[in-house]
Each structure stands twice: as C-alpha cells, then as structure tokens.
Coordinates of N, CA, C and O in Angstrom, one line a residue:
M1 N 0.8 -1.2 0.0 CA 0.0 0.0 0.0 C 0.9 1.3 0.0 O 0.6 2.2 -0.7
R2 N 2.0 1.2 0.8 CA 2.9 2.4 0.9 C 3.5 2.6 -0.5 O 3.7 3.7 -0.9
Q3 N 3.9 1.5 -1.1 CA 4.5 1.6 -2.5 C 3.6 2.3 -3.5 O 4.0 3.1 -4.3
L4 N 2.3 1.9 -3.4 CA 1.3 2.4 -4.3 C 1.1 3.9 -4.0 O 1.1 4.7 -5.0
A5 N 1.1 4.3 -2.7 CA 0.9 5.8 -2.4 C 2.2 6.5 -2.9 O 2.0 7.6 -3.4
G6 N 3.3 5.9 -2.7 CA 4.6 6.6 -3.1 C 4.6 6.8 -4.6 O 5.0 7.8 -5.2
L7 N 4.2 5.7 -5.4 CA 4.1 5.8 -6.8 C 3.1 6.8 -7.3 O 3.4 7.6 -8.2
L8 N 2.0 6.9 -6.6 CA 1.0 7.9 -7.0 C 1.6 9.3 -6.8 O 1.4 10.3 -7.6
A9 N 2.3 9.5 -5.6 CA 2.9 10.8 -5.3 C 3.9 11.2 -6.4 O 3.9 12.4 -6.9
V10 N 4.7 10.3 -6.8 CA 5.7 10.5 -7.9 C 5.1 10.9 -9.2 O 5.4 11.8 -9.9
L11 N 4.0 10.1 -9.5 CA 3.3 10.4 -10.8 C 2.6 11.8 -10.8 O 2.6 12.5 -11.8
L12 N 2.0 12.1 -9.6 CA 1.4 13.5 -9.5 C 2.4 14.6 -9.6 O 2.2 15.6 -10.3
L13 N 3.6 14.4 -9.0 CA 4.6 15.4 -9.1 C 5.2 15.5 -10.5 O 5.4 16.6 -11.0
A14 N 5.3 14.4 -11.2 CA 5.8 14.4 -12.5 C 4.8 15.1 -13.4 O 5.2 15.9 -14.3
G15 N 3.5 14.9 -13.2 CA 2.5 15.5 -14.0 C 2.5 17.0 -13.8 O 2.4 17.8 -14.7
F16 N 2.7 17.5 -12.5 CA 2.8 19.0 -12.3 C 4.0 19.5 -13.0 O 4.0 20.6 -13.5
A17 N 5.1 18.8 -12.9 CA 6.4 19.3 -13.5 C 6.3 19.4 -15.0 O 6.8 20.3 -15.7
A18 N 5.5 18.5 -15.7 CA 5.3 18.6 -17.1 C 4.3 19.6 -17.6 O 4.3 19.9 -18.8
T19 N 3.5 20.1 -16.7 CA 2.5 21.1 -17.1 C 3.2 22.5 -17.2 O 3.8 22.9 -16.3
P20 N 3.1 23.2 -18.4 CA 3.7 24.5 -18.5 C 3.1 25.5 -17.5 O 1.9 25.5 -17.2
D21 N 3.9 26.3 -17.0 CA 3.5 27.3 -16.0 C 3.2 28.6 -16.8 O 4.1 29.3 -17.3
H22 N 1.9 28.9 -16.9 CA 1.5 30.1 -17.6 C 1.3 31.3 -16.7 O 0.8 32.3 -17.1
R23 N 1.8 31.2 -15.4 CA 1.6 32.3 -14.5 C 2.2 33.6 -14.9 O 1.7 34.7 -14.7
S24 N 3.4 33.6 -15.6 CA 4.0 34.8 -16.0 C 3.1 35.6 -17.0 O 2.9 36.8 -16.9
S25 N 2.5 34.8 -18.0 CA 1.6 35.5 -18.9 C 0.3 36.0 -18.3 O -0.1 37.1 -18.5
Q26 N -0.2 35.2 -17.4 CA -1.5 35.6 -16.7 C -1.2 36.8 -15.8 O -2.0 37.7 -15.8
S27 N 0.0 36.8 -15.2 CA 0.3 38.0 -14.3 C 0.5 39.2 -15.2 O 0.1 40.3 -14.8
A28 N 1.1 39.1 -16.4 CA 1.3 40.2 -17.2 C 0.0 40.8 -17.7 O -0.2 42.0 -17.8
A29 N -1.0 39.9 -18.0 CA -2.3 40.3 -18.5 C -3.1 41.0 -17.4 O -3.9 41.8 -17.7
A30 N -2.8 40.7 -16.1 CA -3.5 41.3 -15.0 C -3.2 42.8 -14.9 O -4.0 43.5 -14.3
F31 N -2.1 43.3 -15.4 CA -1.7 44.7 -15.3 C -2.3 45.5 -16.4 O -2.0 45.3 -17.5
S32 N -3.2 46.4 -16.0 CA -3.7 47.3 -17.0 C -3.0 48.7 -17.1 O -3.2 49.5 -17.9
A33 N -2.0 48.8 -16.2 CA -1.1 50.0 -16.2 C 0.3 49.6 -16.1 O 0.7 48.8 -15.3
W34 N 1.1 50.1 -17.1 CA 2.5 49.7 -17.2 C 3.3 50.7 -18.0 O 2.6 51.5 -18.8
Q35 N 4.6 50.7 -17.9 CA 5.4 51.5 -18.8 C 6.8 50.9 -18.9 O 7.2 50.1 -18.1
F36 N 7.5 51.3 -20.0 CA 8.9 50.9 -20.1 C 9.6 51.9 -20.9 O 9.1 52.7 -21.7
N37 N 11.0 51.9 -20.7 CA 11.9 52.7 -21.5 C 12.8 51.7 -22.2 O 13.2 50.6 -21.6
G38 N 13.1 51.9 -23.4 CA 13.9 51.0 -24.2 C 14.4 51.6 -25.5 O 14.4 52.9 -25.7
R39 N 14.7 50.7 -26.4 CA 15.2 51.1 -27.7 C 14.5 50.3 -28.8 O 14.1 49.2 -28.6
V40 N 14.3 51.0 -30.0 CA 13.7 50.3 -31.1 C 14.5 50.5 -32.3 O 15.1 51.5 -32.5
S41 N 14.6 49.4 -33.1 CA 15.3 49.5 -34.4 C 14.4 48.9 -35.5 O 13.9 47.8 -35.3
L42 N 14.2 49.7 -36.5 CA 13.4 49.2 -37.6 C 14.2 49.1 -38.9 O 15.0 50.1 -39.2
T43 N 14.1 48.0 -39.6 CA 14.8 47.9 -40.9 C 13.8 47.4 -41.9 O 13.0 46.6 -41.6
R44 N 14.0 47.9 -43.1 CA 13.2 47.5 -44.3 C 14.1 47.5 -45.5 O 14.5 48.5 -45.9
G45 N 14.5 46.3 -45.9 CA 15.5 46.2 -47.0 C 16.8 46.8 -46.5 O 17.3 46.4 -45.5
E46 N 17.2 47.8 -47.3 CA 18.5 48.5 -47.0 C 18.3 49.7 -46.0 O 19.3 50.3 -45.6
E47 N 17.0 50.1 -45.8 CA 16.8 51.2 -44.9 C 16.8 50.8 -43.5 O 16.3 49.7 -43.1
G48 N 17.2 51.7 -42.6 CA 17.2 51.4 -41.2 C 17.0 52.7 -40.4 O 17.2 53.8 -40.8
W49 N 16.5 52.5 -39.2 CA 16.1 53.6 -38.3 C 16.2 53.1 -36.9 O 15.7 52.0 -36.5
H50 N 16.9 53.9 -36.0 CA 17.0 53.5 -34.6 C 16.6 54.7 -33.7 O 16.8 55.8 -34.1
A51 N 16.0 54.3 -32.6 CA 15.4 55.4 -31.7 C 15.3 54.9 -30.3 O 15.2 53.7 -30.1
S52 N 15.1 55.8 -29.4 CA 14.8 55.4 -28.0 C 13.2 55.4 -28.0 O 12.6 56.1 -28.8
L53 N 12.7 54.6 -27.1 CA 11.3 54.4 -27.0 C 10.8 54.4 -25.6 O 11.3 53.7 -24.7
H54 N 9.8 55.3 -25.3 CA 9.1 55.3 -24.0 C 7.7 55.0 -24.3 O 7.1 55.6 -25.1
W55 N 7.1 54.0 -23.6 CA 5.8 53.5 -23.8 C 5.1 53.5 -22.4 O 5.5 52.9 -21.5
Q56 N 3.9 54.2 -22.4 CA 3.1 54.1 -21.2 C 1.7 53.6 -21.6 O 1.2 54.0 -22.6
E57 N 1.1 52.9 -20.7 CA -0.3 52.5 -20.9 C -1.0 52.4 -19.6 O -0.5 51.9 -18.6
Q58 N -2.3 52.9 -19.5 CA -3.1 52.8 -18.4 C -4.5 52.6 -18.9 O -5.0 53.4 -19.6
A59 N -5.1 51.5 -18.4 CA -6.4 51.0 -18.9 C -6.4 50.9 -20.4 O -5.6 50.2 -20.9
E60 N -7.2 51.7 -21.1 CA -7.2 51.6 -22.6 C -6.4 52.7 -23.2 O -6.4 52.8 -24.5
R61 N -5.8 53.6 -22.5 CA -5.1 54.7 -23.0 C -3.6 54.4 -23.1 O -3.0 53.9 -22.2
Y62 N -3.0 54.8 -24.2 CA -1.6 54.6 -24.4 C -0.8 55.8 -24.9 O -1.4 56.7 -25.5
F63 N 0.5 55.9 -24.7 CA 1.3 57.0 -25.1 C 2.7 56.4 -25.4 O 3.3 55.7 -24.6
L64 N 3.2 56.7 -26.6 CA 4.5 56.4 -27.0 C 5.3 57.6 -27.4 O 4.8 58.5 -28.1
K65 N 6.5 57.7 -26.9 CA 7.4 58.8 -27.3 C 8.6 58.1 -27.9 O 9.3 57.3 -27.3
V66 N 8.9 58.4 -29.2 CA 10.0 57.9 -30.0 C 10.9 59.0 -30.3 O 10.5 60.0 -30.9
S67 N 12.2 58.9 -29.9 CA 13.2 59.9 -30.1 C 14.4 59.4 -30.9 O 15.0 58.4 -30.4
G68 N 14.6 59.9 -32.0 CA 15.7 59.5 -32.9 C 17.1 60.0 -32.3 O 17.1 60.7 -31.3
P69 N 18.2 59.6 -32.9 CA 19.5 60.1 -32.4 C 19.6 61.6 -32.3 O 19.1 62.3 -33.3
L70 N 20.1 62.1 -31.2 CA 20.2 63.5 -31.0 C 18.8 64.3 -31.1 O 18.8 65.4 -31.5
G71 N 17.8 63.6 -30.8 CA 16.4 64.2 -30.8 C 15.8 64.3 -32.2 O 14.8 65.0 -32.4
Q72 N 16.5 63.8 -33.3 CA 16.0 64.0 -34.6 C 15.0 62.9 -35.0 O 15.1 61.8 -34.6
G73 N 14.0 63.3 -35.8 CA 13.0 62.3 -36.4 C 12.1 61.7 -35.4 O 11.6 60.6 -35.6
G74 N 11.9 62.3 -34.2 CA 11.0 61.7 -33.2 C 9.6 62.0 -33.4 O 9.2 62.8 -34.3
F75 N 8.7 61.4 -32.7 CA 7.3 61.6 -32.7 C 6.7 61.1 -31.4 O 7.3 60.4 -30.7
Q76 N 5.4 61.6 -31.2 CA 4.6 61.1 -30.1 C 3.3 60.5 -30.6 O 2.8 61.1 -31.5
L77 N 2.9 59.4 -30.1 CA 1.7 58.8 -30.5 C 0.9 58.5 -29.2 O 1.4 57.9 -28.3
S78 N -0.4 58.9 -29.2 CA -1.2 58.7 -28.0 C -2.6 58.4 -28.5 O -3.1 58.9 -29.6
G79 N -3.4 57.6 -27.7 CA -4.7 57.3 -28.1 C -5.4 56.3 -27.2 O -4.9 55.9 -26.2
D80 N -6.5 55.8 -27.8 CA -7.2 54.7 -27.2 C -7.9 53.9 -28.3 O -7.5 54.1 -29.5
D81 N -8.9 53.1 -28.0 CA -9.5 52.3 -29.1 C -10.4 53.1 -30.0 O -10.7 52.6 -31.1
R82 N -10.7 54.4 -29.7 CA -11.5 55.2 -30.5 C -10.8 56.1 -31.4 O -11.2 56.4 -32.6
E83 N -9.7 56.7 -30.9 CA -8.9 57.7 -31.7 C -7.5 57.7 -31.3 O -7.1 57.5 -30.2
V84 N -6.6 58.1 -32.3 CA -5.2 58.1 -32.0 C -4.7 59.4 -32.6 O -5.2 59.9 -33.6
E85 N -3.7 60.0 -31.9 CA -3.0 61.3 -32.4 C -1.5 61.1 -32.5 O -0.9 60.5 -31.6
L86 N -1.0 61.5 -33.6 CA 0.5 61.5 -33.8 C 1.0 62.9 -33.9 O 0.4 63.7 -34.7
V87 N 2.0 63.3 -33.1 CA 2.6 64.6 -33.2 C 4.0 64.4 -33.7 O 4.8 63.7 -33.0
D88 N 4.4 65.0 -34.8 CA 5.7 64.8 -35.4 C 6.7 65.7 -34.8 O 6.4 66.6 -33.9
A89 N 8.0 65.6 -35.2 CA 9.1 66.4 -34.6 C 8.9 67.9 -34.8 O 9.4 68.7 -34.1
D90 N 8.1 68.3 -35.8 CA 7.8 69.7 -36.1 C 6.6 70.2 -35.4 O 6.2 71.4 -35.6
G91 N 5.9 69.4 -34.6 CA 4.7 69.8 -33.9 C 3.4 69.6 -34.7 O 2.4 70.0 -34.2
Q92 N 3.5 69.1 -35.9 CA 2.3 68.8 -36.7 C 1.5 67.7 -36.1 O 2.1 66.7 -35.7
R93 N 0.2 67.9 -36.0 CA -0.7 66.9 -35.4 C -1.5 66.2 -36.5 O -2.1 66.8 -37.4
Y94 N -1.6 64.9 -36.3 CA -2.4 64.0 -37.2 C -3.3 63.1 -36.4 O -2.8 62.6 -35.4
T95 N -4.5 62.9 -36.8 CA -5.4 62.1 -36.1 C -6.0 61.0 -37.0 O -6.2 61.2 -38.2
A96 N -6.4 59.9 -36.4 CA -7.0 58.8 -37.2 C -7.7 57.9 -36.1 O -7.5 58.0 -34.9
R97 N -8.4 56.9 -36.7 CA -9.0 55.9 -35.8 C -8.0 54.7 -35.6 O -8.2 53.9 -34.7
D98 N -7.1 54.5 -36.6 CA -6.2 53.3 -36.6 C -4.8 53.7 -36.4 O -4.2 54.4 -37.2
A99 N -4.1 53.3 -35.3 CA -2.8 53.7 -35.0 C -1.8 53.2 -36.0 O -0.9 53.9 -36.4
D100 N -2.0 51.9 -36.5 CA -1.0 51.3 -37.4 C -1.1 52.1 -38.7 O 0.0 52.3 -39.3
E101 N -2.3 52.4 -39.2 CA -2.4 53.1 -40.5 C -1.8 54.5 -40.4 O -1.2 55.0 -41.3
L102 N -2.1 55.2 -39.2 CA -1.6 56.5 -39.0 C 0.0 56.5 -39.0 O 0.6 57.4 -39.6
M103 N 0.6 55.6 -38.3 CA 2.0 55.4 -38.3 C 2.6 55.3 -39.8 O 3.5 56.0 -40.1
R104 N 2.0 54.4 -40.5 CA 2.4 54.2 -41.9 C 2.3 55.4 -42.7 O 3.2 55.8 -43.5
A105 N 1.1 56.1 -42.6 CA 0.9 57.3 -43.5 C 1.8 58.5 -43.1 O 2.2 59.1 -44.1
V106 N 2.1 58.7 -41.9 CA 2.8 59.9 -41.5 C 4.3 59.6 -41.5 O 5.1 60.4 -42.0
T107 N 4.8 58.5 -40.9 CA 6.2 58.2 -40.8 C 6.8 57.4 -41.9 O 8.0 57.3 -42.1
G108 N 5.9 56.6 -42.6 CA 6.4 55.7 -43.7 C 6.8 54.4 -43.1 O 7.2 53.5 -43.9
W109 N 6.8 54.2 -41.8 CA 7.2 53.0 -41.1 C 6.0 52.1 -40.7 O 5.0 52.7 -40.3
Q110 N 6.2 50.8 -40.8 CA 5.2 49.9 -40.3 C 5.5 49.4 -38.9 O 6.3 48.5 -38.8
L111 N 4.9 50.0 -37.9 CA 5.0 49.5 -36.6 C 3.7 49.1 -36.0 O 2.8 49.9 -35.9
P112 N 3.5 47.8 -35.7 CA 2.2 47.3 -35.4 C 1.8 47.7 -33.9 O 1.8 46.8 -33.0
V113 N 1.4 48.9 -33.7 CA 1.2 49.4 -32.4 C 0.1 48.6 -31.7 O 0.2 48.3 -30.5
M114 N -1.0 48.4 -32.3 CA -2.2 47.7 -31.7 C -1.8 46.3 -31.2 O -2.2 45.9 -30.1
G115 N -1.0 45.6 -32.0 CA -0.6 44.2 -31.6 C 0.5 44.3 -30.5 O 0.5 43.6 -29.5
L116 N 1.4 45.3 -30.7 CA 2.5 45.4 -29.8 C 2.1 45.7 -28.3 O 2.8 45.4 -27.4
R117 N 0.9 46.3 -28.2 CA 0.4 46.6 -26.8 C 0.3 45.3 -26.0 O 0.4 45.4 -24.8
Y118 N 0.1 44.2 -26.7 CA 0.0 42.9 -26.0 C 1.3 42.1 -26.2 O 1.8 41.5 -25.2
W119 N 1.9 42.1 -27.4 CA 3.0 41.3 -27.7 C 4.2 41.7 -26.8 O 5.0 40.8 -26.4
I120 N 4.4 43.0 -26.5 CA 5.5 43.4 -25.7 C 5.4 42.8 -24.3 O 6.5 42.7 -23.6
R121 N 4.2 42.4 -23.8 CA 4.1 41.8 -22.5 C 4.1 40.3 -22.6 O 3.9 39.6 -21.6
G122 N 4.3 39.7 -23.8 CA 4.4 38.3 -23.9 C 3.0 37.7 -24.0 O 2.8 36.6 -23.6
L123 N 2.0 38.4 -24.6 CA 0.7 38.0 -24.7 C 0.2 38.1 -26.2 O 0.5 39.0 -26.9
P124 N -0.6 37.1 -26.7 CA -1.3 37.3 -27.9 C -2.3 38.4 -27.8 O -2.9 38.6 -26.8
A125 N -2.5 39.2 -28.9 CA -3.5 40.3 -28.9 C -4.9 39.7 -29.0 O -5.1 38.8 -29.9
P126 N -5.8 40.1 -28.1 CA -7.1 39.5 -28.1 C -7.9 39.7 -29.4 O -8.7 38.9 -29.8
E127 N -7.7 40.8 -30.1 CA -8.4 41.1 -31.3 C -7.5 41.0 -32.5 O -7.8 41.5 -33.6
G128 N -6.4 40.3 -32.4 CA -5.5 40.1 -33.5 C -5.7 38.9 -34.4 O -4.9 38.6 -35.2
G129 N -6.8 38.2 -34.2 CA -7.1 37.0 -35.0 C -6.4 35.8 -34.4 O -5.8 35.8 -33.3
E130 N -6.4 34.8 -35.2 CA -5.7 33.5 -34.8 C -4.2 33.7 -34.6 O -3.6 34.5 -35.2
S131 N -3.7 32.9 -33.7 CA -2.3 33.0 -33.4 C -1.7 31.6 -33.2 O -2.4 30.7 -32.8
Q132 N -0.4 31.5 -33.5 CA 0.3 30.2 -33.2 C 1.4 30.6 -32.2 O 2.1 31.6 -32.4
A133 N 1.6 29.8 -31.2 CA 2.5 30.1 -30.2 C 3.4 28.9 -29.8 O 2.9 27.8 -29.8
S134 N 4.7 29.2 -29.5 CA 5.6 28.3 -28.9 C 6.0 28.8 -27.6 O 6.2 30.0 -27.5
R135 N 6.1 27.9 -26.6 CA 6.4 28.4 -25.2 C 7.6 27.6 -24.7 O 7.8 26.5 -25.1
D136 N 8.3 28.2 -23.7 CA 9.4 27.5 -23.1 C 8.8 26.7 -21.9 O 7.6 26.6 -21.7
E137 N 9.7 26.0 -21.1 CA 9.2 25.1 -20.1 C 8.5 25.9 -18.9 O 7.8 25.3 -18.2
S138 N 8.7 27.2 -18.9 CA 8.0 28.0 -17.9 C 6.7 28.6 -18.4 O 6.0 29.3 -17.7
G139 N 6.4 28.3 -19.6 CA 5.1 28.8 -20.2 C 5.2 30.1 -20.8 O 4.2 30.7 -21.3
R140 N 6.4 30.7 -20.9 CA 6.6 32.0 -21.6 C 6.7 31.8 -23.1 O 7.3 30.8 -23.6
L141 N 6.2 32.8 -23.8 CA 6.3 32.7 -25.3 C 7.8 32.8 -25.7 O 8.5 33.6 -25.2
T142 N 8.1 31.9 -26.7 CA 9.4 32.0 -27.3 C 9.2 32.5 -28.8 O 10.0 33.1 -29.3
R143 N 8.0 32.2 -29.3 CA 7.6 32.6 -30.7 C 6.1 32.7 -30.8 O 5.4 31.9 -30.3
L144 N 5.7 33.8 -31.4 CA 4.2 34.0 -31.6 C 4.1 34.5 -33.1 O 4.8 35.3 -33.6
T145 N 3.1 33.9 -33.7 CA 2.7 34.4 -35.1 C 1.3 34.9 -35.0 O 0.4 34.1 -34.6
Q146 N 1.1 36.1 -35.4 CA -0.3 36.7 -35.4 C -0.3 38.0 -36.3 O 0.7 38.7 -36.3
S147 N -1.4 38.2 -36.9 CA -1.7 39.3 -37.8 C -0.6 39.5 -38.8 O -0.2 40.7 -39.2
G148 N 0.0 38.4 -39.3 CA 1.0 38.5 -40.4 C 2.4 38.8 -39.8 O 3.3 38.9 -40.6
W149 N 2.6 38.9 -38.5 CA 3.9 39.1 -37.9 C 4.3 37.9 -37.2 O 3.5 37.2 -36.6
T150 N 5.6 37.7 -37.2 CA 6.3 36.6 -36.3 C 7.1 37.4 -35.3 O 7.9 38.2 -35.6
I151 N 6.8 37.0 -34.0 CA 7.5 37.7 -32.9 C 8.3 36.7 -32.2 O 7.8 35.7 -31.7
N152 N 9.6 36.9 -32.2 CA 10.6 36.0 -31.5 C 11.0 36.7 -30.2 O 11.4 37.8 -30.1
Y153 N 10.8 35.9 -29.1 CA 11.1 36.4 -27.7 C 12.5 35.9 -27.4 O 12.7 34.7 -27.2
N154 N 13.5 36.8 -27.3 CA 14.8 36.4 -27.1 C 15.3 36.4 -25.7 O 16.3 35.7 -25.3
R155 N 14.6 37.2 -24.8 CA 15.0 37.3 -23.4 C 13.9 37.8 -22.6 O 13.1 38.6 -23.1
Y156 N 13.9 37.4 -21.3 CA 12.9 37.9 -20.3 C 13.7 38.5 -19.1 O 14.8 38.1 -18.9
Q157 N 13.0 39.3 -18.3 CA 13.5 39.7 -17.1 C 12.4 39.7 -16.0 O 11.2 39.8 -16.4
M158 N 12.8 39.5 -14.8 CA 11.8 39.5 -13.7 C 11.6 40.9 -13.3 O 12.5 41.7 -13.0
V159 N 10.3 41.3 -13.2 CA 9.8 42.6 -12.7 C 8.9 42.3 -11.5 O 7.8 41.9 -11.7
G160 N 9.5 42.4 -10.3 CA 8.8 41.9 -9.2 C 8.6 40.4 -9.3 O 9.6 39.7 -9.4
S161 N 7.4 39.9 -9.3 CA 7.2 38.5 -9.4 C 6.7 38.1 -10.8 O 6.3 37.0 -11.1
V162 N 6.8 39.0 -11.8 CA 6.3 38.8 -13.1 C 7.5 38.7 -14.1 O 8.4 39.6 -14.1
S163 N 7.5 37.7 -15.0 CA 8.5 37.6 -16.0 C 8.0 38.3 -17.3 O 7.0 37.9 -17.8
L164 N 8.7 39.3 -17.7 CA 8.3 40.1 -18.9 C 9.4 40.1 -20.0 O 10.6 40.1 -19.6
P165 N 9.0 40.1 -21.2 CA 10.1 40.2 -22.3 C 10.9 41.5 -22.2 O 10.4 42.5 -21.9
D166 N 12.2 41.4 -22.5 CA 13.0 42.6 -22.6 C 13.8 42.6 -23.8 O 14.6 43.6 -24.1
K167 N 13.7 41.6 -24.7 CA 14.4 41.6 -26.0 C 13.5 40.8 -26.9 O 13.3 39.6 -26.7
L168 N 13.0 41.4 -28.0 CA 12.2 40.7 -29.0 C 12.4 41.3 -30.4 O 12.9 42.4 -30.5
Q169 N 12.0 40.4 -31.3 CA 12.2 40.8 -32.7 C 10.9 40.5 -33.4 O 10.4 39.4 -33.3
L170 N 10.3 41.4 -34.2 CA 9.1 41.2 -35.0 C 9.6 41.2 -36.5 O 10.3 42.0 -36.9
L171 N 9.0 40.2 -37.2 CA 9.3 40.1 -38.6 C 8.1 40.0 -39.5 O 7.1 39.3 -39.1
R172 N 8.1 40.7 -40.6 CA 7.0 40.6 -41.6 C 7.6 41.0 -42.9 O 8.1 42.1 -43.1
D173 N 7.5 40.1 -43.9 CA 8.1 40.4 -45.2 C 9.5 40.8 -45.1 O 10.3 40.1 -44.5
D174 N 9.9 42.0 -45.6 CA 11.2 42.5 -45.5 C 11.4 43.4 -44.3 O 12.4 44.2 -44.3
I175 N 10.5 43.5 -43.4 CA 10.5 44.4 -42.3 C 11.0 43.6 -41.0 O 10.5 42.6 -40.7
S176 N 11.9 44.3 -40.3 CA 12.3 43.7 -39.0 C 12.3 44.8 -38.0 O 12.8 45.9 -38.2
V177 N 11.6 44.6 -36.8 CA 11.6 45.5 -35.7 C 12.2 44.8 -34.5 O 11.7 43.8 -34.1
R178 N 13.2 45.4 -34.0 CA 13.9 44.9 -32.8 C 13.6 45.9 -31.6 O 13.7 47.1 -31.8
I179 N 13.2 45.3 -30.5 CA 12.9 46.1 -29.3 C 13.7 45.6 -28.1 O 13.7 44.4 -27.9
V180 N 14.4 46.4 -27.4 CA 15.1 46.1 -26.2 C 14.5 47.0 -25.1 O 14.5 48.2 -25.2
V181 N 14.0 46.4 -24.1 CA 13.5 47.1 -22.9 C 14.6 47.2 -21.9 O 15.1 46.2 -21.4
D182 N 14.9 48.5 -21.5 CA 15.9 48.7 -20.5 C 15.3 48.7 -19.1 O 15.9 48.2 -18.1
K183 N 14.0 49.2 -19.0 CA 13.4 49.2 -17.6 C 11.9 49.1 -17.8 O 11.2 49.9 -18.5
W184 N 11.3 48.1 -17.1 CA 9.9 47.9 -17.0 C 9.4 48.5 -15.6 O 10.1 48.5 -14.6
E185 N 8.1 49.1 -15.6 CA 7.4 49.5 -14.4 C 6.0 49.0 -14.5 O 5.4 49.3 -15.5
L186 N 5.5 48.3 -13.5 CA 4.1 47.9 -13.5 C 3.3 48.6 -12.4 O 3.9 49.0 -11.4
G187 N 2.1 48.9 -12.7 CA 1.2 49.6 -11.8 C 0.8 50.9 -12.4 O 1.2 51.3 -13.5
A188 N 0.1 51.7 -11.6 CA -0.4 53.0 -12.1 C 0.7 53.9 -12.6 O 1.7 54.0 -12.1
V189 N 0.4 54.5 -13.8 CA 1.3 55.5 -14.4 C 1.0 56.8 -13.7 O -0.1 57.3 -13.7
T190 N 2.0 57.3 -12.9 CA 1.7 58.5 -12.1 C 1.8 59.8 -12.9 O 1.1 60.8 -12.6
A191 N 2.6 59.9 -14.0 CA 2.7 61.1 -14.7 C 2.8 60.8 -16.2 O 3.7 60.1 -16.7
W192 N 1.8 61.3 -17.0 CA 1.8 61.1 -18.5 C 2.8 62.1 -19.0 O 2.9 63.2 -18.6
L193 N 3.6 61.6 -20.0 CA 4.7 62.4 -20.5 C 4.3 63.4 -21.6 O 5.1 64.1 -22.1
Q194 N 3.0 63.5 -21.9 CA 2.6 64.4 -23.0 C 2.9 65.8 -22.5 O 3.4 66.7 -23.1

C-alpha cells in the first residue's frame, strides 16, 4: 500500500512538472497600467532607423514617445481604441482611428502598435485574430505568429514576481523591428509624458 501511495505521489509530481507554467503570462495580463523605457530598431530592406522608445499604458489609453538620435526624427503617439493622435518632430498633429495606419501614413514605417500593446508583454493580442505560439518550459512565449507578424522572444526579465520580455524581434516580409526594454514598471502610471 505504501509503495502504491509513493508511486501515486511521484506520478502526480511528474504531472505537475510537465505542465507548462503560464503564471507569467497571466500575471502580465492582469496589469492594465505599465510603462517601459527602451530602444527600437526598424529595418526594411536596406533602410534602417534607430530610436529610443518610451511607452506608457493605463487602462485603454496609451502613449509612445519615440526619439531619434540627438532628438532627430522623433514623434509622439497617443490614443485609445476610438482615436489616436500622432505629433511629429515639427509639432504637426495628425489624427485617425487606426494607430497602425496613421504610423504608416505619417512616418512611412510599419510599426504594429495595436498588436505590440500585448506582444510586448508576452501575450497574444485578443483582437489580432488567430495566433500560433511556442512556449518554453516556464510557459513563456518564445515565438508568436499573429496578424501577419512573427514575434521572437529572445530574453525575459523579472519585474517583481512577473517575467516580462525585454528583448524581442518582429518580422514581416522584409521588415524587422527589434525592441530592447531597459526598464519595466508595473502599476499605475503617475505622470503622463505628454
């Protein structure tokens, strides 16, 4: 009887060990307020562009500040699910309903803002259509394919008790977007940078 109980205990423990741990993703999804500072690099064919990136989000409102080298070629993008505004380096204001289309129209660059709001936290976008995901033994995304993009998660960092991506690459056709997060902050955004 003891041997049977011991065998059952070993099988139960083995079953738990083989089950992927999705707590990091679930914890990341639980935060409706977050921000990070980092760097972004976009390349398309022979063209390339590098900038610093500050991203804030609280509830459904988001704000991105992109600054090119020496402050050149930067812009700010802010909005929610209803409207988005882009302010370029010259102070010109542009508005639209779709952040991705506005980015492409004004800057000429394809940056999937609406998907990135989730992908940057290691989550599939809820309104991004079907997705295919590969995960590591801890349940963290290593690769995600959604909305025509392939997102490779190259590195994670612990932010409190939550594991968040801090190095990822997005690929689509001849476009490559690399993002490196220098510092994550979770919780209420105390000061909007606009």
